[in-house]
Protein backbone atom coordinates (compact mmCIF):
# COMPACT_ATOMS: atom_id res chain seq x y z
CA UNK A 1 0.00 0.00 0.00
CA UNK A 2 0.98 3.58 -0.56
CA UNK A 3 -0.62 6.95 0.05
CA UNK A 4 -0.32 9.44 -2.82
CA UNK A 5 -1.55 12.96 -3.36
CA UNK A 6 -1.81 15.67 -5.97
CA UNK A 7 -2.48 19.39 -6.13
CA UNK A 8 -3.54 21.37 -9.17
CA UNK A 9 -4.51 24.93 -9.99
CA UNK A 10 -5.84 26.65 -13.09
CA UNK A 11 -6.39 30.30 -13.96
CA UNK A 12 -8.50 31.64 -16.82
CA UNK A 13 -6.89 34.57 -18.61
CA UNK A 14 -9.91 35.33 -20.82
CA UNK A 15 -10.37 35.05 -24.55
CA UNK A 16 -10.28 31.26 -24.35
CA UNK A 17 -6.83 31.09 -22.69
CA UNK A 18 -6.07 29.25 -19.46
CA UNK A 19 -2.95 28.45 -17.42
CA UNK A 20 -2.79 25.31 -15.28
CA UNK A 21 -0.29 23.39 -13.20
CA UNK A 22 -0.24 20.12 -11.27
CA UNK A 23 2.13 18.39 -8.88
CA UNK A 24 1.82 15.09 -7.08
CA UNK A 25 3.14 11.69 -6.18
CA UNK A 26 2.39 8.31 -7.75
CA UNK A 27 2.76 4.62 -6.98
CA UNK A 28 2.55 1.52 -9.19
CA UNK A 29 2.95 -2.04 -8.04
CA UNK A 30 4.27 -4.70 -10.44
CA UNK A 31 1.55 -6.80 -12.06
CA UNK A 32 1.00 -10.48 -11.40
CA UNK A 33 2.49 -11.27 -14.83
CA UNK A 34 5.55 -9.12 -14.10
CA UNK A 35 6.18 -11.17 -10.99
CA UNK A 36 5.23 -14.71 -12.01
CA UNK A 37 4.77 -15.21 -15.78
CA UNK A 38 6.84 -18.34 -16.65
CA UNK A 39 10.22 -17.64 -18.33
CA UNK A 40 9.62 -13.85 -18.29
CA UNK A 41 9.05 -13.18 -14.58
CA UNK A 42 11.00 -11.35 -11.90
CA UNK A 43 9.62 -11.98 -8.38
CA UNK A 44 12.20 -9.53 -6.97
CA UNK A 45 10.62 -6.47 -8.55
CA UNK A 46 10.03 -3.42 -6.39
CA UNK A 47 7.04 -1.08 -6.87
CA UNK A 48 7.50 2.27 -8.59
CA UNK A 49 7.41 5.56 -6.69
CA UNK A 50 7.20 8.84 -8.56
CA UNK A 51 7.06 12.61 -8.10
CA UNK A 52 5.37 14.46 -10.94
CA UNK A 53 4.96 18.09 -11.92
CA UNK A 54 3.58 19.76 -15.03
CA UNK A 55 2.45 23.15 -16.21
CA UNK A 56 0.83 24.29 -19.40
CA UNK A 57 -1.13 26.80 -21.40
CA UNK A 58 -4.50 25.92 -22.95
CA UNK A 59 -6.70 27.61 -25.54
CA UNK A 60 -10.31 26.68 -26.20
CA UNK A 61 -13.07 28.11 -28.39
CA UNK A 62 -16.13 26.53 -29.96
CA UNK A 63 -14.10 25.45 -33.00
CA UNK A 64 -10.51 25.10 -31.77
CA UNK A 65 -8.63 23.64 -28.82
CA UNK A 66 -4.85 23.77 -28.29
CA UNK A 67 -2.51 22.92 -25.43
CA UNK A 68 1.21 23.00 -24.68
CA UNK A 69 2.26 21.23 -21.50
CA UNK A 70 5.73 20.82 -20.01
CA UNK A 71 6.14 17.88 -17.62
CA UNK A 72 8.91 16.57 -15.39
CA UNK A 73 8.56 13.24 -13.63
CA UNK A 74 11.14 11.54 -11.40
CA UNK A 75 10.53 7.81 -10.92
CA UNK A 76 12.33 5.56 -8.47
CA UNK A 77 12.46 1.83 -9.33
CA UNK A 78 10.78 2.33 -12.71
CA UNK A 79 9.69 -1.04 -14.12
CA UNK A 80 11.00 -1.69 -17.64
CA UNK A 81 11.52 -4.83 -19.70
CA UNK A 82 15.14 -5.85 -20.26
CA UNK A 83 16.36 -8.35 -22.83
CA UNK A 84 19.12 -9.28 -20.40
CA UNK A 85 17.66 -10.66 -17.18
CA UNK A 86 19.73 -10.80 -13.96
CA UNK A 87 17.92 -14.02 -13.02
CA UNK A 88 18.71 -17.43 -14.51
CA UNK A 89 16.20 -19.33 -16.61
CA UNK A 90 14.90 -16.24 -18.44
CA UNK A 91 16.57 -16.49 -21.86
CA UNK A 92 14.33 -13.86 -23.45
CA UNK A 93 14.61 -11.24 -20.71
CA UNK A 94 12.40 -10.06 -17.86
CA UNK A 95 11.13 -6.87 -16.21
CA UNK A 96 13.68 -5.05 -14.03
CA UNK A 97 13.80 -1.90 -11.92
CA UNK A 98 15.62 1.26 -13.01
CA UNK A 99 16.91 2.79 -9.78
CA UNK A 100 16.16 6.36 -10.87
CA UNK A 101 14.52 7.55 -14.09
CA UNK A 102 13.64 11.00 -15.36
CA UNK A 103 10.79 11.63 -17.77
CA UNK A 104 10.51 15.18 -19.01
CA UNK A 105 9.47 17.02 -22.12
CA UNK A 106 6.67 18.77 -23.96
CA UNK A 107 3.25 17.44 -24.92
CA UNK A 108 1.49 19.44 -27.65
CA UNK A 109 -2.06 18.93 -28.92
CA UNK A 110 -4.49 20.75 -31.18
CA UNK A 111 -7.89 20.26 -32.79
CA UNK A 112 -9.86 22.56 -35.07
CA UNK A 113 -13.10 22.33 -37.02
CA UNK A 114 -12.42 23.42 -40.59
CA UNK A 115 -16.09 23.13 -41.56
CA UNK A 116 -19.16 21.61 -39.92
CA UNK A 117 -18.17 18.26 -41.44
CA UNK A 118 -14.35 18.28 -41.33
CA UNK A 119 -12.06 18.51 -38.30
CA UNK A 120 -8.27 18.27 -38.03
CA UNK A 121 -6.40 17.13 -34.93
CA UNK A 122 -2.87 16.24 -33.97
CA UNK A 123 -0.47 15.58 -31.09
CA UNK A 124 3.29 15.77 -30.68
CA UNK A 125 5.35 14.53 -27.72
CA UNK A 126 8.96 15.71 -27.37
CA UNK A 127 10.40 13.64 -24.54
CA UNK A 128 13.64 12.94 -22.69
CA UNK A 129 13.16 9.51 -21.04
CA UNK A 130 16.49 9.06 -19.25
CA UNK A 131 18.15 6.60 -16.89
CA UNK A 132 19.69 9.06 -14.41
CA UNK A 133 22.58 6.77 -13.44
CA UNK A 134 23.82 6.11 -17.00
CA UNK A 135 22.36 8.97 -19.04
CA UNK A 136 20.99 6.41 -21.52
CA UNK A 137 17.55 6.56 -23.08
CA UNK A 138 15.08 4.27 -21.32
CA UNK A 139 14.33 1.06 -23.27
CA UNK A 140 11.59 1.08 -25.90
CA UNK A 141 10.76 4.77 -25.44
CA UNK A 142 10.93 7.17 -28.35
CA UNK A 143 12.02 10.78 -27.91
CA UNK A 144 9.56 11.84 -30.62
CA UNK A 145 6.00 10.59 -30.97
CA UNK A 146 3.11 12.16 -32.85
CA UNK A 147 -0.21 11.67 -34.56
CA UNK A 148 -2.36 13.51 -37.07
CA UNK A 149 -5.91 12.81 -38.16
CA UNK A 150 -8.75 14.08 -40.32
CA UNK A 151 -12.33 13.45 -39.18
CA UNK A 152 -15.25 13.70 -41.61
CA UNK A 153 -18.80 13.63 -40.24
CA UNK A 154 -21.84 13.65 -42.47
CA UNK A 155 -25.33 12.39 -41.60
CA UNK A 156 -24.88 9.07 -39.76
CA UNK A 157 -21.33 8.52 -41.04
CA UNK A 158 -18.04 9.26 -39.26
CA UNK A 159 -14.86 8.69 -41.30
CA UNK A 160 -11.30 9.11 -40.01
CA UNK A 161 -7.86 8.89 -41.58
CA UNK A 162 -4.97 8.96 -39.13
CA UNK A 163 -1.19 8.91 -39.19
CA UNK A 164 0.80 7.68 -36.17
CA UNK A 165 4.59 8.06 -36.07
CA UNK A 166 7.39 7.37 -33.58
CA UNK A 167 11.12 8.04 -33.66
CA UNK A 168 13.89 5.54 -33.12
CA UNK A 169 14.15 3.65 -29.84
CA UNK A 170 16.53 1.27 -28.10
CA UNK A 171 15.51 -2.21 -26.99
CA UNK A 172 18.07 -2.41 -24.18
CA UNK A 173 19.21 -0.27 -21.27
CA UNK A 174 22.75 -0.01 -22.72
CA UNK A 175 21.36 1.56 -25.93
CA UNK A 176 23.14 -0.91 -28.20
CA UNK A 177 20.08 -2.53 -29.84
CA UNK A 178 18.56 0.18 -32.00
CA UNK A 179 15.03 0.02 -33.39
CA UNK A 180 14.12 2.32 -36.25
CA UNK A 181 11.25 4.75 -36.24
CA UNK A 182 7.96 3.99 -37.93
CA UNK A 183 4.84 5.61 -39.35
CA UNK A 184 1.44 3.93 -39.69
CA UNK A 185 -1.68 4.93 -41.61
CA UNK A 186 -5.07 3.80 -40.27
CA UNK A 187 -8.60 4.26 -41.64
CA UNK A 188 -11.75 4.16 -39.51
CA UNK A 189 -15.44 4.28 -40.44
CA UNK A 190 -18.60 4.08 -38.37
CA UNK A 191 -22.31 4.31 -39.16
CA UNK A 192 -24.88 5.17 -36.49
CA UNK A 193 -27.99 3.00 -36.74
CA UNK A 194 -29.67 4.98 -33.94
CA UNK A 195 -28.66 6.74 -30.73
CA UNK A 196 -27.30 3.55 -29.13
CA UNK A 197 -26.23 1.18 -31.94
CA UNK A 198 -23.57 1.65 -34.59
CA UNK A 199 -21.53 -0.38 -37.07
CA UNK A 200 -17.81 0.23 -37.35
CA UNK A 201 -14.79 -0.86 -39.40
CA UNK A 202 -11.11 -0.21 -38.74
CA UNK A 203 -8.26 -0.83 -41.20
CA UNK A 204 -4.95 -0.71 -39.34
CA UNK A 205 -1.53 -0.36 -40.95
CA UNK A 206 -3.03 0.30 -44.36
CA UNK A 207 0.38 0.42 -46.07
CA UNK A 208 1.42 -2.92 -44.50
CA UNK A 209 4.49 -1.34 -42.91
CA UNK A 210 6.97 -3.63 -41.12
CA UNK A 211 8.06 -2.27 -37.73
CA UNK A 212 9.02 -3.36 -34.22
CA UNK A 213 7.87 -2.33 -30.76
CA UNK A 214 10.27 -4.89 -29.24
CA UNK A 215 13.41 -6.18 -30.92
CA UNK A 216 12.85 -9.37 -32.96
CA UNK A 217 9.13 -9.51 -32.07
CA UNK A 218 6.85 -9.05 -35.06
CA UNK A 219 3.89 -6.70 -35.08
CA UNK A 220 0.60 -7.11 -36.99
CA UNK A 221 0.64 -6.52 -40.72
CA UNK A 222 -2.31 -4.77 -42.37
CA UNK A 223 -5.48 -5.90 -40.55
CA UNK A 224 -9.18 -5.13 -40.58
CA UNK A 225 -11.72 -5.19 -37.74
CA UNK A 226 -15.49 -5.13 -38.26
CA UNK A 227 -17.99 -4.86 -35.46
CA UNK A 228 -21.15 -3.55 -33.90
CA UNK A 229 -21.16 -1.21 -30.91
CA UNK A 230 -23.80 -0.45 -28.30
CA UNK A 231 -23.48 2.63 -26.12
CA UNK A 232 -26.01 3.57 -23.46
CA UNK A 233 -26.79 7.30 -23.41
PDB file of C-alpha atoms in Angstrom:
ATOM      1  CA  UNK A   1       0.000   0.000   0.000  1.00  0.00           C
ATOM      2  CA  UNK A   2       0.979   3.579  -0.556  1.00  0.00           C
ATOM      3  CA  UNK A   3      -0.623   6.952   0.052  1.00  0.00           C
ATOM      4  CA  UNK A   4      -0.319   9.436  -2.824  1.00  0.00           C
ATOM      5  CA  UNK A   5      -1.551  12.956  -3.364  1.00  0.00           C
ATOM      6  CA  UNK A   6      -1.814  15.673  -5.966  1.00  0.00           C
ATOM      7  CA  UNK A   7      -2.475  19.394  -6.126  1.00  0.00           C
ATOM      8  CA  UNK A   8      -3.543  21.367  -9.170  1.00  0.00           C
ATOM      9  CA  UNK A   9      -4.509  24.932  -9.989  1.00  0.00           C
ATOM     10  CA  UNK A  10      -5.838  26.654 -13.089  1.00  0.00           C
ATOM     11  CA  UNK A  11      -6.388  30.301 -13.955  1.00  0.00           C
ATOM     12  CA  UNK A  12      -8.502  31.640 -16.817  1.00  0.00           C
ATOM     13  CA  UNK A  13      -6.889  34.569 -18.609  1.00  0.00           C
ATOM     14  CA  UNK A  14      -9.910  35.328 -20.816  1.00  0.00           C
ATOM     15  CA  UNK A  15     -10.367  35.045 -24.553  1.00  0.00           C
ATOM     16  CA  UNK A  16     -10.279  31.263 -24.348  1.00  0.00           C
ATOM     17  CA  UNK A  17      -6.828  31.090 -22.694  1.00  0.00           C
ATOM     18  CA  UNK A  18      -6.068  29.249 -19.456  1.00  0.00           C
ATOM     19  CA  UNK A  19      -2.950  28.454 -17.418  1.00  0.00           C
ATOM     20  CA  UNK A  20      -2.786  25.313 -15.283  1.00  0.00           C
ATOM     21  CA  UNK A  21      -0.286  23.385 -13.198  1.00  0.00           C
ATOM     22  CA  UNK A  22      -0.238  20.125 -11.271  1.00  0.00           C
ATOM     23  CA  UNK A  23       2.130  18.388  -8.879  1.00  0.00           C
ATOM     24  CA  UNK A  24       1.819  15.089  -7.083  1.00  0.00           C
ATOM     25  CA  UNK A  25       3.144  11.689  -6.180  1.00  0.00           C
ATOM     26  CA  UNK A  26       2.390   8.313  -7.749  1.00  0.00           C
ATOM     27  CA  UNK A  27       2.765   4.615  -6.984  1.00  0.00           C
ATOM     28  CA  UNK A  28       2.546   1.518  -9.194  1.00  0.00           C
ATOM     29  CA  UNK A  29       2.949  -2.043  -8.042  1.00  0.00           C
ATOM     30  CA  UNK A  30       4.265  -4.702 -10.443  1.00  0.00           C
ATOM     31  CA  UNK A  31       1.552  -6.799 -12.056  1.00  0.00           C
ATOM     32  CA  UNK A  32       0.996 -10.484 -11.398  1.00  0.00           C
ATOM     33  CA  UNK A  33       2.488 -11.274 -14.827  1.00  0.00           C
ATOM     34  CA  UNK A  34       5.550  -9.122 -14.100  1.00  0.00           C
ATOM     35  CA  UNK A  35       6.176 -11.173 -10.992  1.00  0.00           C
ATOM     36  CA  UNK A  36       5.226 -14.708 -12.010  1.00  0.00           C
ATOM     37  CA  UNK A  37       4.774 -15.206 -15.780  1.00  0.00           C
ATOM     38  CA  UNK A  38       6.841 -18.335 -16.653  1.00  0.00           C
ATOM     39  CA  UNK A  39      10.220 -17.641 -18.333  1.00  0.00           C
ATOM     40  CA  UNK A  40       9.621 -13.850 -18.290  1.00  0.00           C
ATOM     41  CA  UNK A  41       9.046 -13.181 -14.579  1.00  0.00           C
ATOM     42  CA  UNK A  42      10.998 -11.350 -11.896  1.00  0.00           C
ATOM     43  CA  UNK A  43       9.624 -11.975  -8.384  1.00  0.00           C
ATOM     44  CA  UNK A  44      12.201  -9.531  -6.975  1.00  0.00           C
ATOM     45  CA  UNK A  45      10.623  -6.467  -8.552  1.00  0.00           C
ATOM     46  CA  UNK A  46      10.031  -3.423  -6.391  1.00  0.00           C
ATOM     47  CA  UNK A  47       7.044  -1.079  -6.868  1.00  0.00           C
ATOM     48  CA  UNK A  48       7.500   2.270  -8.587  1.00  0.00           C
ATOM     49  CA  UNK A  49       7.414   5.558  -6.687  1.00  0.00           C
ATOM     50  CA  UNK A  50       7.201   8.843  -8.563  1.00  0.00           C
ATOM     51  CA  UNK A  51       7.061  12.614  -8.103  1.00  0.00           C
ATOM     52  CA  UNK A  52       5.375  14.457 -10.943  1.00  0.00           C
ATOM     53  CA  UNK A  53       4.960  18.090 -11.923  1.00  0.00           C
ATOM     54  CA  UNK A  54       3.576  19.763 -15.034  1.00  0.00           C
ATOM     55  CA  UNK A  55       2.450  23.149 -16.215  1.00  0.00           C
ATOM     56  CA  UNK A  56       0.834  24.291 -19.400  1.00  0.00           C
ATOM     57  CA  UNK A  57      -1.129  26.798 -21.399  1.00  0.00           C
ATOM     58  CA  UNK A  58      -4.497  25.924 -22.945  1.00  0.00           C
ATOM     59  CA  UNK A  59      -6.699  27.609 -25.545  1.00  0.00           C
ATOM     60  CA  UNK A  60     -10.310  26.676 -26.205  1.00  0.00           C
ATOM     61  CA  UNK A  61     -13.067  28.108 -28.393  1.00  0.00           C
ATOM     62  CA  UNK A  62     -16.134  26.533 -29.958  1.00  0.00           C
ATOM     63  CA  UNK A  63     -14.095  25.449 -33.004  1.00  0.00           C
ATOM     64  CA  UNK A  64     -10.509  25.099 -31.769  1.00  0.00           C
ATOM     65  CA  UNK A  65      -8.634  23.637 -28.817  1.00  0.00           C
ATOM     66  CA  UNK A  66      -4.854  23.765 -28.286  1.00  0.00           C
ATOM     67  CA  UNK A  67      -2.508  22.923 -25.430  1.00  0.00           C
ATOM     68  CA  UNK A  68       1.211  23.002 -24.684  1.00  0.00           C
ATOM     69  CA  UNK A  69       2.262  21.229 -21.496  1.00  0.00           C
ATOM     70  CA  UNK A  70       5.735  20.819 -20.007  1.00  0.00           C
ATOM     71  CA  UNK A  71       6.142  17.883 -17.619  1.00  0.00           C
ATOM     72  CA  UNK A  72       8.909  16.575 -15.389  1.00  0.00           C
ATOM     73  CA  UNK A  73       8.561  13.236 -13.627  1.00  0.00           C
ATOM     74  CA  UNK A  74      11.138  11.541 -11.403  1.00  0.00           C
ATOM     75  CA  UNK A  75      10.530   7.808 -10.917  1.00  0.00           C
ATOM     76  CA  UNK A  76      12.333   5.562  -8.467  1.00  0.00           C
ATOM     77  CA  UNK A  77      12.461   1.834  -9.328  1.00  0.00           C
ATOM     78  CA  UNK A  78      10.782   2.332 -12.709  1.00  0.00           C
ATOM     79  CA  UNK A  79       9.694  -1.040 -14.122  1.00  0.00           C
ATOM     80  CA  UNK A  80      10.999  -1.686 -17.641  1.00  0.00           C
ATOM     81  CA  UNK A  81      11.517  -4.835 -19.696  1.00  0.00           C
ATOM     82  CA  UNK A  82      15.140  -5.845 -20.256  1.00  0.00           C
ATOM     83  CA  UNK A  83      16.362  -8.346 -22.834  1.00  0.00           C
ATOM     84  CA  UNK A  84      19.120  -9.276 -20.400  1.00  0.00           C
ATOM     85  CA  UNK A  85      17.658 -10.661 -17.175  1.00  0.00           C
ATOM     86  CA  UNK A  86      19.726 -10.799 -13.956  1.00  0.00           C
ATOM     87  CA  UNK A  87      17.917 -14.022 -13.019  1.00  0.00           C
ATOM     88  CA  UNK A  88      18.710 -17.426 -14.505  1.00  0.00           C
ATOM     89  CA  UNK A  89      16.199 -19.326 -16.610  1.00  0.00           C
ATOM     90  CA  UNK A  90      14.895 -16.236 -18.436  1.00  0.00           C
ATOM     91  CA  UNK A  91      16.575 -16.492 -21.860  1.00  0.00           C
ATOM     92  CA  UNK A  92      14.328 -13.860 -23.455  1.00  0.00           C
ATOM     93  CA  UNK A  93      14.608 -11.240 -20.712  1.00  0.00           C
ATOM     94  CA  UNK A  94      12.399 -10.059 -17.862  1.00  0.00           C
ATOM     95  CA  UNK A  95      11.134  -6.873 -16.208  1.00  0.00           C
ATOM     96  CA  UNK A  96      13.675  -5.046 -14.027  1.00  0.00           C
ATOM     97  CA  UNK A  97      13.798  -1.901 -11.924  1.00  0.00           C
ATOM     98  CA  UNK A  98      15.615   1.257 -13.012  1.00  0.00           C
ATOM     99  CA  UNK A  99      16.911   2.790  -9.776  1.00  0.00           C
ATOM    100  CA  UNK A 100      16.159   6.355 -10.870  1.00  0.00           C
ATOM    101  CA  UNK A 101      14.515   7.548 -14.091  1.00  0.00           C
ATOM    102  CA  UNK A 102      13.640  11.002 -15.359  1.00  0.00           C
ATOM    103  CA  UNK A 103      10.788  11.633 -17.770  1.00  0.00           C
ATOM    104  CA  UNK A 104      10.513  15.178 -19.006  1.00  0.00           C
ATOM    105  CA  UNK A 105       9.467  17.024 -22.117  1.00  0.00           C
ATOM    106  CA  UNK A 106       6.671  18.769 -23.964  1.00  0.00           C
ATOM    107  CA  UNK A 107       3.251  17.444 -24.922  1.00  0.00           C
ATOM    108  CA  UNK A 108       1.486  19.436 -27.645  1.00  0.00           C
ATOM    109  CA  UNK A 109      -2.064  18.926 -28.918  1.00  0.00           C
ATOM    110  CA  UNK A 110      -4.494  20.748 -31.183  1.00  0.00           C
ATOM    111  CA  UNK A 111      -7.891  20.262 -32.791  1.00  0.00           C
ATOM    112  CA  UNK A 112      -9.855  22.558 -35.070  1.00  0.00           C
ATOM    113  CA  UNK A 113     -13.101  22.332 -37.018  1.00  0.00           C
ATOM    114  CA  UNK A 114     -12.416  23.417 -40.594  1.00  0.00           C
ATOM    115  CA  UNK A 115     -16.090  23.131 -41.557  1.00  0.00           C
ATOM    116  CA  UNK A 116     -19.158  21.613 -39.921  1.00  0.00           C
ATOM    117  CA  UNK A 117     -18.173  18.255 -41.437  1.00  0.00           C
ATOM    118  CA  UNK A 118     -14.350  18.284 -41.325  1.00  0.00           C
ATOM    119  CA  UNK A 119     -12.057  18.506 -38.305  1.00  0.00           C
ATOM    120  CA  UNK A 120      -8.269  18.272 -38.032  1.00  0.00           C
ATOM    121  CA  UNK A 121      -6.400  17.126 -34.929  1.00  0.00           C
ATOM    122  CA  UNK A 122      -2.866  16.237 -33.973  1.00  0.00           C
ATOM    123  CA  UNK A 123      -0.475  15.577 -31.094  1.00  0.00           C
ATOM    124  CA  UNK A 124       3.293  15.770 -30.676  1.00  0.00           C
ATOM    125  CA  UNK A 125       5.349  14.534 -27.721  1.00  0.00           C
ATOM    126  CA  UNK A 126       8.962  15.710 -27.370  1.00  0.00           C
ATOM    127  CA  UNK A 127      10.402  13.641 -24.536  1.00  0.00           C
ATOM    128  CA  UNK A 128      13.641  12.938 -22.693  1.00  0.00           C
ATOM    129  CA  UNK A 129      13.163   9.507 -21.044  1.00  0.00           C
ATOM    130  CA  UNK A 130      16.490   9.065 -19.249  1.00  0.00           C
ATOM    131  CA  UNK A 131      18.146   6.600 -16.887  1.00  0.00           C
ATOM    132  CA  UNK A 132      19.692   9.055 -14.412  1.00  0.00           C
ATOM    133  CA  UNK A 133      22.584   6.767 -13.444  1.00  0.00           C
ATOM    134  CA  UNK A 134      23.823   6.105 -17.001  1.00  0.00           C
ATOM    135  CA  UNK A 135      22.359   8.969 -19.037  1.00  0.00           C
ATOM    136  CA  UNK A 136      20.992   6.413 -21.519  1.00  0.00           C
ATOM    137  CA  UNK A 137      17.548   6.559 -23.082  1.00  0.00           C
ATOM    138  CA  UNK A 138      15.083   4.268 -21.319  1.00  0.00           C
ATOM    139  CA  UNK A 139      14.328   1.058 -23.270  1.00  0.00           C
ATOM    140  CA  UNK A 140      11.594   1.080 -25.900  1.00  0.00           C
ATOM    141  CA  UNK A 141      10.757   4.771 -25.444  1.00  0.00           C
ATOM    142  CA  UNK A 142      10.928   7.173 -28.354  1.00  0.00           C
ATOM    143  CA  UNK A 143      12.017  10.779 -27.913  1.00  0.00           C
ATOM    144  CA  UNK A 144       9.561  11.839 -30.616  1.00  0.00           C
ATOM    145  CA  UNK A 145       6.000  10.588 -30.974  1.00  0.00           C
ATOM    146  CA  UNK A 146       3.112  12.157 -32.847  1.00  0.00           C
ATOM    147  CA  UNK A 147      -0.207  11.671 -34.563  1.00  0.00           C
ATOM    148  CA  UNK A 148      -2.359  13.515 -37.068  1.00  0.00           C
ATOM    149  CA  UNK A 149      -5.914  12.813 -38.161  1.00  0.00           C
ATOM    150  CA  UNK A 150      -8.754  14.078 -40.321  1.00  0.00           C
ATOM    151  CA  UNK A 151     -12.325  13.455 -39.183  1.00  0.00           C
ATOM    152  CA  UNK A 152     -15.251  13.703 -41.608  1.00  0.00           C
ATOM    153  CA  UNK A 153     -18.803  13.628 -40.240  1.00  0.00           C
ATOM    154  CA  UNK A 154     -21.843  13.647 -42.472  1.00  0.00           C
ATOM    155  CA  UNK A 155     -25.327  12.392 -41.597  1.00  0.00           C
ATOM    156  CA  UNK A 156     -24.879   9.068 -39.762  1.00  0.00           C
ATOM    157  CA  UNK A 157     -21.332   8.521 -41.044  1.00  0.00           C
ATOM    158  CA  UNK A 158     -18.045   9.264 -39.265  1.00  0.00           C
ATOM    159  CA  UNK A 159     -14.865   8.693 -41.301  1.00  0.00           C
ATOM    160  CA  UNK A 160     -11.302   9.110 -40.008  1.00  0.00           C
ATOM    161  CA  UNK A 161      -7.860   8.895 -41.582  1.00  0.00           C
ATOM    162  CA  UNK A 162      -4.969   8.959 -39.125  1.00  0.00           C
ATOM    163  CA  UNK A 163      -1.185   8.908 -39.188  1.00  0.00           C
ATOM    164  CA  UNK A 164       0.803   7.677 -36.170  1.00  0.00           C
ATOM    165  CA  UNK A 165       4.589   8.057 -36.071  1.00  0.00           C
ATOM    166  CA  UNK A 166       7.386   7.365 -33.583  1.00  0.00           C
ATOM    167  CA  UNK A 167      11.117   8.038 -33.661  1.00  0.00           C
ATOM    168  CA  UNK A 168      13.891   5.537 -33.122  1.00  0.00           C
ATOM    169  CA  UNK A 169      14.150   3.653 -29.840  1.00  0.00           C
ATOM    170  CA  UNK A 170      16.525   1.266 -28.103  1.00  0.00           C
ATOM    171  CA  UNK A 171      15.506  -2.210 -26.987  1.00  0.00           C
ATOM    172  CA  UNK A 172      18.066  -2.407 -24.185  1.00  0.00           C
ATOM    173  CA  UNK A 173      19.208  -0.269 -21.267  1.00  0.00           C
ATOM    174  CA  UNK A 174      22.748  -0.013 -22.718  1.00  0.00           C
ATOM    175  CA  UNK A 175      21.364   1.562 -25.927  1.00  0.00           C
ATOM    176  CA  UNK A 176      23.140  -0.914 -28.201  1.00  0.00           C
ATOM    177  CA  UNK A 177      20.081  -2.529 -29.843  1.00  0.00           C
ATOM    178  CA  UNK A 178      18.563   0.184 -32.001  1.00  0.00           C
ATOM    179  CA  UNK A 179      15.030   0.018 -33.392  1.00  0.00           C
ATOM    180  CA  UNK A 180      14.116   2.320 -36.246  1.00  0.00           C
ATOM    181  CA  UNK A 181      11.250   4.755 -36.242  1.00  0.00           C
ATOM    182  CA  UNK A 182       7.958   3.995 -37.933  1.00  0.00           C
ATOM    183  CA  UNK A 183       4.838   5.611 -39.347  1.00  0.00           C
ATOM    184  CA  UNK A 184       1.441   3.935 -39.691  1.00  0.00           C
ATOM    185  CA  UNK A 185      -1.681   4.930 -41.605  1.00  0.00           C
ATOM    186  CA  UNK A 186      -5.074   3.805 -40.271  1.00  0.00           C
ATOM    187  CA  UNK A 187      -8.599   4.263 -41.638  1.00  0.00           C
ATOM    188  CA  UNK A 188     -11.754   4.156 -39.510  1.00  0.00           C
ATOM    189  CA  UNK A 189     -15.438   4.283 -40.443  1.00  0.00           C
ATOM    190  CA  UNK A 190     -18.601   4.078 -38.366  1.00  0.00           C
ATOM    191  CA  UNK A 191     -22.307   4.311 -39.158  1.00  0.00           C
ATOM    192  CA  UNK A 192     -24.878   5.170 -36.487  1.00  0.00           C
ATOM    193  CA  UNK A 193     -27.994   3.002 -36.739  1.00  0.00           C
ATOM    194  CA  UNK A 194     -29.671   4.982 -33.945  1.00  0.00           C
ATOM    195  CA  UNK A 195     -28.656   6.744 -30.732  1.00  0.00           C
ATOM    196  CA  UNK A 196     -27.299   3.546 -29.127  1.00  0.00           C
ATOM    197  CA  UNK A 197     -26.234   1.176 -31.941  1.00  0.00           C
ATOM    198  CA  UNK A 198     -23.571   1.651 -34.591  1.00  0.00           C
ATOM    199  CA  UNK A 199     -21.526  -0.377 -37.068  1.00  0.00           C
ATOM    200  CA  UNK A 200     -17.807   0.226 -37.347  1.00  0.00           C
ATOM    201  CA  UNK A 201     -14.795  -0.857 -39.395  1.00  0.00           C
ATOM    202  CA  UNK A 202     -11.112  -0.211 -38.740  1.00  0.00           C
ATOM    203  CA  UNK A 203      -8.263  -0.834 -41.196  1.00  0.00           C
ATOM    204  CA  UNK A 204      -4.953  -0.707 -39.339  1.00  0.00           C
ATOM    205  CA  UNK A 205      -1.526  -0.356 -40.945  1.00  0.00           C
ATOM    206  CA  UNK A 206      -3.028   0.298 -44.355  1.00  0.00           C
ATOM    207  CA  UNK A 207       0.377   0.424 -46.075  1.00  0.00           C
ATOM    208  CA  UNK A 208       1.416  -2.918 -44.498  1.00  0.00           C
ATOM    209  CA  UNK A 209       4.491  -1.340 -42.910  1.00  0.00           C
ATOM    210  CA  UNK A 210       6.967  -3.628 -41.116  1.00  0.00           C
ATOM    211  CA  UNK A 211       8.064  -2.271 -37.729  1.00  0.00           C
ATOM    212  CA  UNK A 212       9.019  -3.363 -34.220  1.00  0.00           C
ATOM    213  CA  UNK A 213       7.874  -2.334 -30.762  1.00  0.00           C
ATOM    214  CA  UNK A 214      10.266  -4.889 -29.236  1.00  0.00           C
ATOM    215  CA  UNK A 215      13.411  -6.184 -30.920  1.00  0.00           C
ATOM    216  CA  UNK A 216      12.849  -9.368 -32.962  1.00  0.00           C
ATOM    217  CA  UNK A 217       9.130  -9.513 -32.073  1.00  0.00           C
ATOM    218  CA  UNK A 218       6.849  -9.052 -35.064  1.00  0.00           C
ATOM    219  CA  UNK A 219       3.885  -6.703 -35.078  1.00  0.00           C
ATOM    220  CA  UNK A 220       0.600  -7.113 -36.988  1.00  0.00           C
ATOM    221  CA  UNK A 221       0.639  -6.519 -40.721  1.00  0.00           C
ATOM    222  CA  UNK A 222      -2.312  -4.770 -42.369  1.00  0.00           C
ATOM    223  CA  UNK A 223      -5.476  -5.897 -40.552  1.00  0.00           C
ATOM    224  CA  UNK A 224      -9.185  -5.126 -40.585  1.00  0.00           C
ATOM    225  CA  UNK A 225     -11.721  -5.190 -37.743  1.00  0.00           C
ATOM    226  CA  UNK A 226     -15.486  -5.130 -38.260  1.00  0.00           C
ATOM    227  CA  UNK A 227     -17.992  -4.859 -35.457  1.00  0.00           C
ATOM    228  CA  UNK A 228     -21.154  -3.547 -33.900  1.00  0.00           C
ATOM    229  CA  UNK A 229     -21.161  -1.214 -30.907  1.00  0.00           C
ATOM    230  CA  UNK A 230     -23.801  -0.453 -28.300  1.00  0.00           C
ATOM    231  CA  UNK A 231     -23.482   2.627 -26.116  1.00  0.00           C
ATOM    232  CA  UNK A 232     -26.010   3.572 -23.464  1.00  0.00           C
ATOM    233  CA  UNK A 233     -26.794   7.297 -23.412  1.00  0.00           C
TER     234      UNK A 233
END
